Coordinates of C-alpha atoms in Angstrom, one line a residue:
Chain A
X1 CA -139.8 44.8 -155.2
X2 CA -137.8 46.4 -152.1
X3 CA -135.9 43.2 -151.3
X4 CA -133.6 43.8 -154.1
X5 CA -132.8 46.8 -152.4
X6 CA -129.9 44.1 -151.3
X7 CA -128.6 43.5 -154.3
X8 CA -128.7 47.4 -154.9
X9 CA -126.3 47.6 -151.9
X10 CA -124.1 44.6 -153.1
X11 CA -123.9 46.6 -156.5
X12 CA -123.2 50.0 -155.4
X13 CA -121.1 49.1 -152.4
X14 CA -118.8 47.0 -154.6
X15 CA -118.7 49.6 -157.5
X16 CA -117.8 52.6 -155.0
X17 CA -114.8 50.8 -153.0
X18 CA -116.5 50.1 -149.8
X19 CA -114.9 47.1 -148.1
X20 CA -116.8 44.1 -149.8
X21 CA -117.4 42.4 -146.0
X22 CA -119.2 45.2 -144.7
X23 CA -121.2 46.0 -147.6
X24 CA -121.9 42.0 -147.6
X25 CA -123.3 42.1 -144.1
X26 CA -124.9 45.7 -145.0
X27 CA -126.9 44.2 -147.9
X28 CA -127.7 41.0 -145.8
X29 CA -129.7 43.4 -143.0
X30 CA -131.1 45.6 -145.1
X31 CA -132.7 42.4 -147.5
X32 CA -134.4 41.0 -144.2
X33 CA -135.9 44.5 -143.2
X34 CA -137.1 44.7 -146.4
X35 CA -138.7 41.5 -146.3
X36 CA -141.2 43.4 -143.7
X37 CA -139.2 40.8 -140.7
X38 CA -138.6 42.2 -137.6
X39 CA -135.0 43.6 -136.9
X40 CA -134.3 41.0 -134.4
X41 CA -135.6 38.4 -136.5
X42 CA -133.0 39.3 -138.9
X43 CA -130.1 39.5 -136.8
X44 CA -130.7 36.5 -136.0
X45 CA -131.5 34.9 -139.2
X46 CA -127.7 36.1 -140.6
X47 CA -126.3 34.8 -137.3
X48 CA -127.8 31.5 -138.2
X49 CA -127.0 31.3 -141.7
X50 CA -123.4 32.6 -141.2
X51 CA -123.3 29.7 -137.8
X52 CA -124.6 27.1 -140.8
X53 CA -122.0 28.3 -143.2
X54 CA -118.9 27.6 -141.0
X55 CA -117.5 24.8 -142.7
X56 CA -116.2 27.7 -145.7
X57 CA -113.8 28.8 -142.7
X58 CA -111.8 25.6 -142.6
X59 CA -109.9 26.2 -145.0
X60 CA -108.0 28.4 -143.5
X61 CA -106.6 25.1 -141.6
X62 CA -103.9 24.7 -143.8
X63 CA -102.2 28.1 -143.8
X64 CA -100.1 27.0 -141.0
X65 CA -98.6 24.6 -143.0
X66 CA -97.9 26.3 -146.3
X67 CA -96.4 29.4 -143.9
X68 CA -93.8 26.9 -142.6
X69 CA -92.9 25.8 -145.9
X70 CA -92.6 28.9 -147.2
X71 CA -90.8 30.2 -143.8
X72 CA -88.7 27.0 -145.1
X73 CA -87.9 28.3 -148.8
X74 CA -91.1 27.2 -150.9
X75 CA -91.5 30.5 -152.8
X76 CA -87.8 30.5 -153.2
X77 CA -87.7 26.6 -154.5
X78 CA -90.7 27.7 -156.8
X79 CA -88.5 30.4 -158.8
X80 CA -85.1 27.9 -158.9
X81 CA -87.6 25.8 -160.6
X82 CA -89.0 28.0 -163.2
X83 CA -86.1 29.6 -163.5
X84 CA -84.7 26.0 -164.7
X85 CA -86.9 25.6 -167.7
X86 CA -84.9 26.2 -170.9
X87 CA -87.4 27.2 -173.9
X88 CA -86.9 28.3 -177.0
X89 CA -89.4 31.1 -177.5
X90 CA -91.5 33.4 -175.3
X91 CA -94.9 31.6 -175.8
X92 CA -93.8 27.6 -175.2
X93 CA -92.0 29.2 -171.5
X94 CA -95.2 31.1 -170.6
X95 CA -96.8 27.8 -171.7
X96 CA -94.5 26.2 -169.3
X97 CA -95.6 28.2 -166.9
X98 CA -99.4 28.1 -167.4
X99 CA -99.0 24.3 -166.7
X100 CA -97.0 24.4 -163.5
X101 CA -99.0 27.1 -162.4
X102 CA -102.3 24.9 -162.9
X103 CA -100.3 22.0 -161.5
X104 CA -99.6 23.7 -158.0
X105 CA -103.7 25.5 -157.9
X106 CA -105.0 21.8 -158.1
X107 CA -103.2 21.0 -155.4
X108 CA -104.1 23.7 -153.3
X109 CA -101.0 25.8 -153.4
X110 CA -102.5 28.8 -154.7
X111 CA -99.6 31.1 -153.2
X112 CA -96.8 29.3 -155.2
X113 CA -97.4 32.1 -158.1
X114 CA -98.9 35.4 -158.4
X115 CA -98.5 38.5 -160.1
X116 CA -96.3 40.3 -157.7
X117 CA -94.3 36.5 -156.4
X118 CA -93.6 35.8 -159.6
X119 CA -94.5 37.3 -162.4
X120 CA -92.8 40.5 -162.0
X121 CA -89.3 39.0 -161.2
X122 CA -89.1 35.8 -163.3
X123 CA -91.9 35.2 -165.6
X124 CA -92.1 38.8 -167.0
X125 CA -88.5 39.1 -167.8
X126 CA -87.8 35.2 -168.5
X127 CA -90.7 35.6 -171.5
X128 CA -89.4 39.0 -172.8
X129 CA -85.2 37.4 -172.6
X130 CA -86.9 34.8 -174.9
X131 CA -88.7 37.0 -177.4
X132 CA -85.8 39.0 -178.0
X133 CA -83.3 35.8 -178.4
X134 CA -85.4 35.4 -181.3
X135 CA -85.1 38.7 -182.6
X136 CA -81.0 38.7 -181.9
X137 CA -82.0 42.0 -180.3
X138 CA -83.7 44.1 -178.2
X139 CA -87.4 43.9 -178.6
X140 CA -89.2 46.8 -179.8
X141 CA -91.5 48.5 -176.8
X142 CA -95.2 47.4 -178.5
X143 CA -93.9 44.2 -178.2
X144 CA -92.3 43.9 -174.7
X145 CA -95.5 45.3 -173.6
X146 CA -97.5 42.3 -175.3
X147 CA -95.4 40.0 -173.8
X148 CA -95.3 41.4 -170.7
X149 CA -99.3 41.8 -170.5
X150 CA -99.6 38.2 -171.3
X151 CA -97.3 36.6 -168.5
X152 CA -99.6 38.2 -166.5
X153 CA -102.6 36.6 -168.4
X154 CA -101.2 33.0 -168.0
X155 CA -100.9 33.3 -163.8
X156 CA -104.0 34.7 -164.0
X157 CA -106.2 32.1 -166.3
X158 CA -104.1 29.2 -164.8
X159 CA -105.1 29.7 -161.1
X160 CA -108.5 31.1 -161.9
X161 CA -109.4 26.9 -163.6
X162 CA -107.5 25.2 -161.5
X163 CA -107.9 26.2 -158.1
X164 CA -111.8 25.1 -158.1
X165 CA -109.9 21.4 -158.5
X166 CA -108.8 21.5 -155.4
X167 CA -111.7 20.2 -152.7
X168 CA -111.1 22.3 -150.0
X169 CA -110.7 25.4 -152.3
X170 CA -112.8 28.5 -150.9
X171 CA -115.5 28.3 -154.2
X172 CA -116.0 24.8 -153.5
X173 CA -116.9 25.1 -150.0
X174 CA -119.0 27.8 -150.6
X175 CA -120.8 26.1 -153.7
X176 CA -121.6 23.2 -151.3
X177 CA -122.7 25.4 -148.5
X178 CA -125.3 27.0 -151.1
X179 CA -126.1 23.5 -152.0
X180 CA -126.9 21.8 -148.7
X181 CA -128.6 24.7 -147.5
X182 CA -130.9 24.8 -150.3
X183 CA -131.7 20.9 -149.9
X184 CA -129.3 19.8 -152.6
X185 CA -126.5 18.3 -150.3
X186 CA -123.2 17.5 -152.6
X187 CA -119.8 16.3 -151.4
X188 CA -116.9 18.6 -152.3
X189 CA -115.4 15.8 -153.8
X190 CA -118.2 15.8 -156.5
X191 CA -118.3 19.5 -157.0
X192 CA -114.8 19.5 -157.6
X193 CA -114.4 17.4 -160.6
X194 CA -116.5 19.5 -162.7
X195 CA -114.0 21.8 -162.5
X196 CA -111.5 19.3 -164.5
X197 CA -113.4 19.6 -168.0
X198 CA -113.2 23.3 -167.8
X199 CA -109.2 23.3 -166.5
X200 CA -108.3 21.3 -169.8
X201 CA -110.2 23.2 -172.1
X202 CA -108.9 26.4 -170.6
X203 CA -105.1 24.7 -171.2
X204 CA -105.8 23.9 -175.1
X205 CA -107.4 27.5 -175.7
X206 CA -104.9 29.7 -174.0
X207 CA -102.3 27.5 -174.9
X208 CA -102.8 27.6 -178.5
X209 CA -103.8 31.4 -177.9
X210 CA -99.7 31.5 -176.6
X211 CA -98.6 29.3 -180.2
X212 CA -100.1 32.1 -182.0
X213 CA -98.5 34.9 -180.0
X214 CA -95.0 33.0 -180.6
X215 CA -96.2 33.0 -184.8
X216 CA -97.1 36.5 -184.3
X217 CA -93.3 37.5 -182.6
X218 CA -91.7 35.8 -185.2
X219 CA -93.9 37.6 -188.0
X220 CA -93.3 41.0 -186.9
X221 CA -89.0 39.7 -186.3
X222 CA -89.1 39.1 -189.9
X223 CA -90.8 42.3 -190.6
X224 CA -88.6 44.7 -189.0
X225 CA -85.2 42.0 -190.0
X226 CA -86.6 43.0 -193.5
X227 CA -86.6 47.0 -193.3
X228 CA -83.8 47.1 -191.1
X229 CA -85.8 48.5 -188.3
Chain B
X1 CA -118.2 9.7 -133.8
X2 CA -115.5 12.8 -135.5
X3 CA -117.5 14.8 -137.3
X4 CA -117.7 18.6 -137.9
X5 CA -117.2 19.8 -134.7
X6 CA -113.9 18.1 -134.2
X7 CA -112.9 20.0 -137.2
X8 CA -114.4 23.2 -135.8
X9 CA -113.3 22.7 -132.6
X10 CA -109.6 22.5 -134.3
X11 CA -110.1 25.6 -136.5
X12 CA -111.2 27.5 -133.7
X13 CA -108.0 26.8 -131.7
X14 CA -106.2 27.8 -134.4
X15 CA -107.9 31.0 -134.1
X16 CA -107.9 31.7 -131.1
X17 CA -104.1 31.4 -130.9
X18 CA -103.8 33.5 -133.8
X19 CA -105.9 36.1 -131.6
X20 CA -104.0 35.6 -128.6
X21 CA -100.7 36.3 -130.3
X22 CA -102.0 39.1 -132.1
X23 CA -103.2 40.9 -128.9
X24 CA -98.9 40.7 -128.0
X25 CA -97.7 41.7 -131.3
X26 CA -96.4 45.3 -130.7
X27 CA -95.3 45.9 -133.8
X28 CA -98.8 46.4 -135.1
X29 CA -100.4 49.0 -134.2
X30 CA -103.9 47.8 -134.8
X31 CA -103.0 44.7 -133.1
X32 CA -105.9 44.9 -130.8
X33 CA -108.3 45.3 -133.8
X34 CA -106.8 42.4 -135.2
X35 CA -107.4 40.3 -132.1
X36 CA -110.8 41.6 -131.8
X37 CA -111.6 40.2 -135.6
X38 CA -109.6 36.8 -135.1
X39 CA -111.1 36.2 -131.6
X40 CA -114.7 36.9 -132.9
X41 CA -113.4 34.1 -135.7
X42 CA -112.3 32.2 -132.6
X43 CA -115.5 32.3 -131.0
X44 CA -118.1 31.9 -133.8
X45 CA -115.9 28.3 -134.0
X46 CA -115.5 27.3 -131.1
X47 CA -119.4 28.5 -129.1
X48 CA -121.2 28.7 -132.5
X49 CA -123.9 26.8 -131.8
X50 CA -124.3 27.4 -127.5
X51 CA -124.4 31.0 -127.8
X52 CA -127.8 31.3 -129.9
X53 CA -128.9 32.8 -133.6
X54 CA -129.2 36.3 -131.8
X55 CA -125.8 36.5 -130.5
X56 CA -124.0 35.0 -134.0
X57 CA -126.2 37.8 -136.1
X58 CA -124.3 40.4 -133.3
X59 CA -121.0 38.8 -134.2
X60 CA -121.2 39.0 -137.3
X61 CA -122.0 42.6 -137.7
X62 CA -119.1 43.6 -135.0
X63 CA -116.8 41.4 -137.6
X64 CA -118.2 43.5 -140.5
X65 CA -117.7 46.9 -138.7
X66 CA -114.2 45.7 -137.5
X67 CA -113.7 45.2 -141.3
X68 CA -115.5 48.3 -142.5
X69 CA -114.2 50.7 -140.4
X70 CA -110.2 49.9 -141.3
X71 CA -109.5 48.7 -138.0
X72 CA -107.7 45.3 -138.9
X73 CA -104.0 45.5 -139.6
X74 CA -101.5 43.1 -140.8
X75 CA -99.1 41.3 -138.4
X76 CA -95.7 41.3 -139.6
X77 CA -93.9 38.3 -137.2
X78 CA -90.2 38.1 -137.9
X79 CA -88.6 35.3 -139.8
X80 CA -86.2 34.3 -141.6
X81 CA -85.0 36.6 -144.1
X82 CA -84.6 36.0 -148.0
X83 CA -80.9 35.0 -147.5
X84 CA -81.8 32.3 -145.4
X85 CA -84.7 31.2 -146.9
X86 CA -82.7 31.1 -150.2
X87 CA -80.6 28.5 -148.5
X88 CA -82.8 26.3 -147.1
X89 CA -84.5 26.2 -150.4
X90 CA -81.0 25.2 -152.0
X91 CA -80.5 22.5 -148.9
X92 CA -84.5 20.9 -149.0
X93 CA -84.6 21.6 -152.9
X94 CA -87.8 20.2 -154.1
X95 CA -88.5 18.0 -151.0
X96 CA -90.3 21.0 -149.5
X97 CA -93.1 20.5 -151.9
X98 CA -94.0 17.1 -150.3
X99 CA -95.4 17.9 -147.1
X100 CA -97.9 20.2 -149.1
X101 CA -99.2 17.1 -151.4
X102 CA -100.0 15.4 -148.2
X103 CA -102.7 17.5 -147.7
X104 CA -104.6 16.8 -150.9
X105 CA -103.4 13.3 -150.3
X106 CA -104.5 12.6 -147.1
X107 CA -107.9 14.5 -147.8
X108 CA -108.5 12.2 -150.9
X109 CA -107.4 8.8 -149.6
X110 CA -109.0 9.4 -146.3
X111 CA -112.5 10.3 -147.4
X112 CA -112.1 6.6 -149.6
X113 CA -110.2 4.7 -146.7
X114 CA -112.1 6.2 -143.3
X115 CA -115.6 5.6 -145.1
X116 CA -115.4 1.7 -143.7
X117 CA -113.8 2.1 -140.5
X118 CA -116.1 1.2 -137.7
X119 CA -115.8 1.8 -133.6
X120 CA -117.6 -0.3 -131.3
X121 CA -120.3 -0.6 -134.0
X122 CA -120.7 2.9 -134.9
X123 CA -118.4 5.0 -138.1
X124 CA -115.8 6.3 -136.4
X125 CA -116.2 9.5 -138.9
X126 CA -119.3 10.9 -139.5
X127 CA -120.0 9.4 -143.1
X128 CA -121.0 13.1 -144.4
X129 CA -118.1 15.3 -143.5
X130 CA -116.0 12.5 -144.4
X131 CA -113.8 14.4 -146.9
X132 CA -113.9 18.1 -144.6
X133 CA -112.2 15.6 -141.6
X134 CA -109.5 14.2 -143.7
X135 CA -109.1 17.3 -144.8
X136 CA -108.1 18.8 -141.1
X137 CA -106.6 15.4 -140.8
X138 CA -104.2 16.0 -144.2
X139 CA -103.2 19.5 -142.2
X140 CA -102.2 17.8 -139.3
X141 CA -100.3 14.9 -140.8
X142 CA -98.6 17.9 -143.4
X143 CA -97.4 19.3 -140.3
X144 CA -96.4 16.6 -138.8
X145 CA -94.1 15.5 -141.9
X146 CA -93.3 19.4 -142.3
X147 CA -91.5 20.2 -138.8
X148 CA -89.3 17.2 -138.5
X149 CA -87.9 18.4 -141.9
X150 CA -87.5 21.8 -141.3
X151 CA -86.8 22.3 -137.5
X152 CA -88.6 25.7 -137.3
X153 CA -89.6 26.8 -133.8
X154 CA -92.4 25.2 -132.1
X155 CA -94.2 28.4 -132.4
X156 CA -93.9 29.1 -135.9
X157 CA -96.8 27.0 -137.7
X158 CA -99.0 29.6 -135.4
X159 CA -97.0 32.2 -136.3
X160 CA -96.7 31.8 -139.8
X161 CA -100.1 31.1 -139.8
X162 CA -100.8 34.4 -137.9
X163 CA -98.5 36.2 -141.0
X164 CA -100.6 34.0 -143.6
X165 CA -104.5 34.8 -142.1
X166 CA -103.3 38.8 -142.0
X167 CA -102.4 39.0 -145.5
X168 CA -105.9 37.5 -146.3
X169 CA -107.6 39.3 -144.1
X170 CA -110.8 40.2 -143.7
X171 CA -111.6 38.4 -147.0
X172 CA -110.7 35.1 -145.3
X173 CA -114.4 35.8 -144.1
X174 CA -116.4 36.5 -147.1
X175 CA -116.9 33.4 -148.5
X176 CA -118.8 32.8 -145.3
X177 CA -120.4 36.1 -145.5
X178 CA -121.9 35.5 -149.2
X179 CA -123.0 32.0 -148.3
X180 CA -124.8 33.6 -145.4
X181 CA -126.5 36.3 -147.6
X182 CA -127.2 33.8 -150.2
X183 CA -129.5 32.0 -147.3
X184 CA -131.0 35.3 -146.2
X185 CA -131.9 36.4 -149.7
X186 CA -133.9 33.1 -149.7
X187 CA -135.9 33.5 -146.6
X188 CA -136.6 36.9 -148.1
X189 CA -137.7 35.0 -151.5
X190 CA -135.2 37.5 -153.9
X191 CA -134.6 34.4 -156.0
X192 CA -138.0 34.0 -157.5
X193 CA -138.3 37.4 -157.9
X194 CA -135.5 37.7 -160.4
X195 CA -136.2 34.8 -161.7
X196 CA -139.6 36.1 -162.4
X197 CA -138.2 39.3 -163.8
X198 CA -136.1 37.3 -166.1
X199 CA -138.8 35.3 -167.1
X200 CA -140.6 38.4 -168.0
X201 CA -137.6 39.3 -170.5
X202 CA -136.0 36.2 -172.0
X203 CA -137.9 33.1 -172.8
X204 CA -136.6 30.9 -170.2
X205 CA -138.3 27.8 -171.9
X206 CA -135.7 25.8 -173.2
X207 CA -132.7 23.8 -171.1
X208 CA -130.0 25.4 -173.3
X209 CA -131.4 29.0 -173.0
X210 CA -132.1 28.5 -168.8
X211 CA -128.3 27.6 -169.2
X212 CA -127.4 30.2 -171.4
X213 CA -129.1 33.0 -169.2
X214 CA -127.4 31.4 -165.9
X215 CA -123.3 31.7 -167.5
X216 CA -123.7 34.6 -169.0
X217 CA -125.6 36.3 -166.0
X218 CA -122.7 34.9 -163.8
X219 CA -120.1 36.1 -165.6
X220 CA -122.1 39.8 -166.6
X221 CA -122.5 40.1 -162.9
X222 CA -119.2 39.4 -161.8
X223 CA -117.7 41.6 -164.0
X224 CA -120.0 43.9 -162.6
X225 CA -119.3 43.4 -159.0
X226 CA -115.8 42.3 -159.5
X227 CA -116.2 38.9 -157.4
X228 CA -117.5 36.1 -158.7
X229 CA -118.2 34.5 -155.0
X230 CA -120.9 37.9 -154.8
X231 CA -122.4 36.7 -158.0
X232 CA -122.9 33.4 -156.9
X233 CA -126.3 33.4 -154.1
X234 CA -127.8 35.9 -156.3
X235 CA -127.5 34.2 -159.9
X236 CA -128.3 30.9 -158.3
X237 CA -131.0 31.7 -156.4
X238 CA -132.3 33.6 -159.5
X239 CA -131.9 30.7 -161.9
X240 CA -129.5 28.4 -161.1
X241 CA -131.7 26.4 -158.4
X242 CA -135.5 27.4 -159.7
X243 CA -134.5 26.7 -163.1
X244 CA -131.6 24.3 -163.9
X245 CA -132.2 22.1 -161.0
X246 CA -135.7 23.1 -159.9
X247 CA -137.5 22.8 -163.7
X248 CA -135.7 21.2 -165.6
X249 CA -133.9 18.4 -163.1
X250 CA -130.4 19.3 -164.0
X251 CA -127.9 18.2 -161.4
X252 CA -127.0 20.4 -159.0
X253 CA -123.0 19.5 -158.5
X254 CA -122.4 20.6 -162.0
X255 CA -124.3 23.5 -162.4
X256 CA -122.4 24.6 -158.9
X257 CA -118.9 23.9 -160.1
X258 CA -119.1 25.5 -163.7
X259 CA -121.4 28.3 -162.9
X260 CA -118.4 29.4 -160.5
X261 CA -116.1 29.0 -163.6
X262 CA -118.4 31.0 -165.5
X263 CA -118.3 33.6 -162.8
X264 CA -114.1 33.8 -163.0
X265 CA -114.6 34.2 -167.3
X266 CA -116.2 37.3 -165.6
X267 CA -113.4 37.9 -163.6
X268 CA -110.5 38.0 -166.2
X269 CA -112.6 40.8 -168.4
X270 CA -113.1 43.5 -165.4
X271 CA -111.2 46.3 -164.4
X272 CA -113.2 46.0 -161.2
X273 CA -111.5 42.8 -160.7
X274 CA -108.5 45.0 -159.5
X275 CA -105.9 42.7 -158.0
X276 CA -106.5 40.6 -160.4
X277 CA -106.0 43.2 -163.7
X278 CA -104.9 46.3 -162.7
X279 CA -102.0 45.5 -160.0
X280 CA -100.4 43.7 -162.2
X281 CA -100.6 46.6 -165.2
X282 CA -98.5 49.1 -162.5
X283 CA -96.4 45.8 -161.6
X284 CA -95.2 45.4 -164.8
X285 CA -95.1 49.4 -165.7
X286 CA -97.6 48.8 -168.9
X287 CA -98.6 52.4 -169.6
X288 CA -102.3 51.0 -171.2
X289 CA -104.8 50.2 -168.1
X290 CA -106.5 47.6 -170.3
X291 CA -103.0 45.8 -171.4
X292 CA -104.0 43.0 -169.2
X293 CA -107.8 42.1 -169.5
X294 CA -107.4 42.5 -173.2
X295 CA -104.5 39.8 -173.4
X296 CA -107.5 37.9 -171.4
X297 CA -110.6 38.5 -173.3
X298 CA -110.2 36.4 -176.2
X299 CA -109.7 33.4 -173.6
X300 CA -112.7 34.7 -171.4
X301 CA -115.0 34.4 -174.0
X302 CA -114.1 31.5 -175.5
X303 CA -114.2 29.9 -172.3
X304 CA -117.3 31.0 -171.7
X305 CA -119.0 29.2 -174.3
X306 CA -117.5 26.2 -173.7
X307 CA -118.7 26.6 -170.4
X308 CA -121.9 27.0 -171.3
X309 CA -121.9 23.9 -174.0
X310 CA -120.3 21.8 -170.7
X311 CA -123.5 22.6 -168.1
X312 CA -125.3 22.2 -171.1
X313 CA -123.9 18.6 -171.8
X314 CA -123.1 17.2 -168.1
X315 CA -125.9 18.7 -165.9
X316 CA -128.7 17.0 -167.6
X317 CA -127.5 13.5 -168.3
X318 CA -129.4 11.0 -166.6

């Protein structure tokens, strides 16, 4: 029983804060002790699994890259983009959105997005400019708060099934590190396409979760057209 | 033959630089914490394998104090500012996208192309790693389309990278760190403990229930933990591998990739999943804390099950 006392630590360390590497390498020790091995045995049976586990650090390989492209504009060509789109109501932009966002995670660029990039200065205000055009005016606060709390729902639920598309995406690695070193060697290339299915299923139920939020703006436009409100 | 320790052997340069330029940034001032941390990175890249188990298990525990005890900083190298970025966005337009698809592209096509080529009788890439080469191969050849375009100084794709790696942080390492736990916790057998555990409490005799139990307990336990890459080692140790793969023959690959996706369902219902859910609520000045996961939930769940009716359908066809 006391080698869950790793998974205790993982627990608790996560749920109090402590900083997730530490607690990691914490719970890592403390499972070999408990295991009744010797504490130089386990030393250096984390130092061997974390020298076998390597390959999930190469990733990092394309930062360089992706910081000269975005030293170059990227992030600033990413907004004149979006900021482009033309749509009629609040829930076919953030559909917009949801698919460009997907588009870009699949291909790796995981940083084109986010909550504070881009949701906060374009997507937030872009969805709430359309809600209210179809009010002809301002939107009532319940509602700018919907709105608002789902733009940050699409770049959210886009990059979370799409970014596992990508081969050399952190997941995947570390899916096929777990793999080969249980005996079950996989390509990443064959990991990753199992994560297609799930991406277009989480496009059709988000995106007609965002037709029903547009039926539901328009409803309650009607509603407060009709008492004057 | 190129295999994996070309590509190592390339990260770890990479690294090492970063380190190096850390050390001379004075405008941190825990810049020699964060070359301690990016020169340990350096070195479990580059010497991994000469310098013995021992010596890796000390590294990794100085990179998990460095981490723990706050003493990695961010890097802030100077660039251009938004003005001029905002210009050469307006003069490369949506040309600078291309040198970024040549990474997936070159990954992709190479691990088709390089499979075949052949060097005084031998692969010339190690068959196995094909795709993790062309991957460090795509990175190269992004590059080298990239700085032609764009003129930066020679030093920037280092530097940038520096600005980039900082940012991440000492989270660029626990993917690592989780894989490695996920190999200790099966030397110390915790998999077919729980598994035994969960035997003892759900009746884990059917292919849809083993399923069932596996995306449900990956998502439960990353909403728990807040990560989903935590939840991973433990739920497939548990069930995953004894279970789906182990008893019943399902196929590994797919029971990989959409128990992750499971795991992130997880991820969009926790308020433990903070940069994910809660940043955004004070981004956005929502005055309800929830505002965000419960625009998510409906989704989540939803998901969820179609997750489960996926491994379900793919893992065990013949």
């Amino acid at each position: 029983m006391w080698i869950l006392i790793g998974l205790a630590i993982l627990v608790a360390g996560f749920v109090v804060r402590l900083n997730p590497l530490m607690v990691v390498v914490a719970a890592a020790v403390a499972t070999g002790l408990a295991a009744g091995h010797a504490p130089a045995a386990v030393v250096a049976e984390l130092g061997k699994a974390f020298n076998d586990n390597r390959l999930l650090s190469i990733v990092w390989l394309v930062l360089p890259v992706i910081g000269v492209l975005e030293r170059g504009g990227l992030q600033e060509q990413a907004r004149r983009l979006i900021t482009g789109v033309k749509a009629a109501t609040a829930g076919r932009l953030l559909l917009a959105y949801f698919l460009f966002r997907q588009a870009m995670g699949a291909l790796g660029l995981t940083s084109v997005g986010g909550q504070a990039q881009m949701v906060r200065p374009l997507i937030a205000p872009m969805a709430e400019e359309a809600a209210a055009g179809g009010h002809g005016a301002a939107l009532p606060e319940p509602l700018r708060r919907l709105v608002r709390a789902h733009a940050a729902a699409v770049d959210n639920v886009a990059i979370f099934f799409s970014e596992d598309i990508f081969i050399a995406f952190g997941s995947v690695l570390l899916i096929k590190a777990f793999l080969d070193g249980s005996g079950h060697p996989a390509a990443p290339l064959e990991i990753s396409v199992w994560a297609i299915p799930t991406a277009l299923a989480a496009l059709a139920v988000h995106g007609a979760r965002l037709m029903l939020l547009d039926r539901r703006l328009k409803r309650e436009a009607v509603k407060s057209a009709g008492t004057g409100a | 033959m190129i295999g994996l320790g070309f590509v190592y052997a390339l990260a770890g340069a990479m690294f090492a630089a970063i380190a190096l330029l850390s050390a001379l940034d004075r405008a941190n001032p825990r810049r020699f914490g964060n070359a301690a941390f990016w020169g340990l990175m350096a070195t479990s890249l580059l010497a991994g394998d000469a310098i013995g188990a021992f010596a890796n298990g000390l590294l990794v525990i100085g990179l998990g104090l460095l981490a723990g005890l706050g003493m990695v900083g961010r890097g802030q190298p100077s660039g251009p500012g938004p003005e001029e970025r905002a210009r050469s966005a307006e003069k490369f337009g949506n040309r600078l996208f291309l040198p970024a698809l040549v990474v997936p592209a070159v990954a992709i096509l190479g691990s088709l192309v390089l499979k075949n080529v052949m060097f005084e009788g031998h692969p010339l890439i190690d068959p196995k790693q094909i795709t993790l080469v062309s991957l460090a191969l795509g990175a190269l050849a992004a590059l080298a389309v990239a700085m032609p375009m764009l003129r930066p100084p020679l030093l920037a794709p280092l530097q940038e990278g520096r600005r980039l790696m900082d940012t991440v942080g000492w989270a660029a390492l626990l993917p690592q760190a989780l894989a490695a736990l996920g190999a200790v916790f099966a030397l110390a057998g915790v998999g077919d403990l729980v598994g035994r555990l969960i035997g003892e409490v759900i009746p884990l005799d059917s292919r849809l229930t083993v399923v069932a139990a596996y995306t449900v307990g990956m998502a439960a336990f990353t909403a728990l933990m807040g990560n989903a890459f935590a939840a991973f080692p433990v739920m497939t140790s548990a069930i995953g591998l004894p279970l789906i793969v182990g008893r019943f023959g399902g196929n590994p690959a797919v029971m990989g990739a959409i128990g992750m996706l499971s795991g992130f369902c997880g991820t969009l219902t926790t308020p433990m999943a903070a940069n994910f859910n809660l940043v955004p609520v004070a981004l956005l000045e929502l005055p309800d804390r929830w505002a965000v996961i419960r625009a998510q939930i409906p989704t989540a769940l939803v998901l969820l099950a179609i997750n489960t009716t996926l491994m379900y359908l793919l893992a065990f066809r013949p």
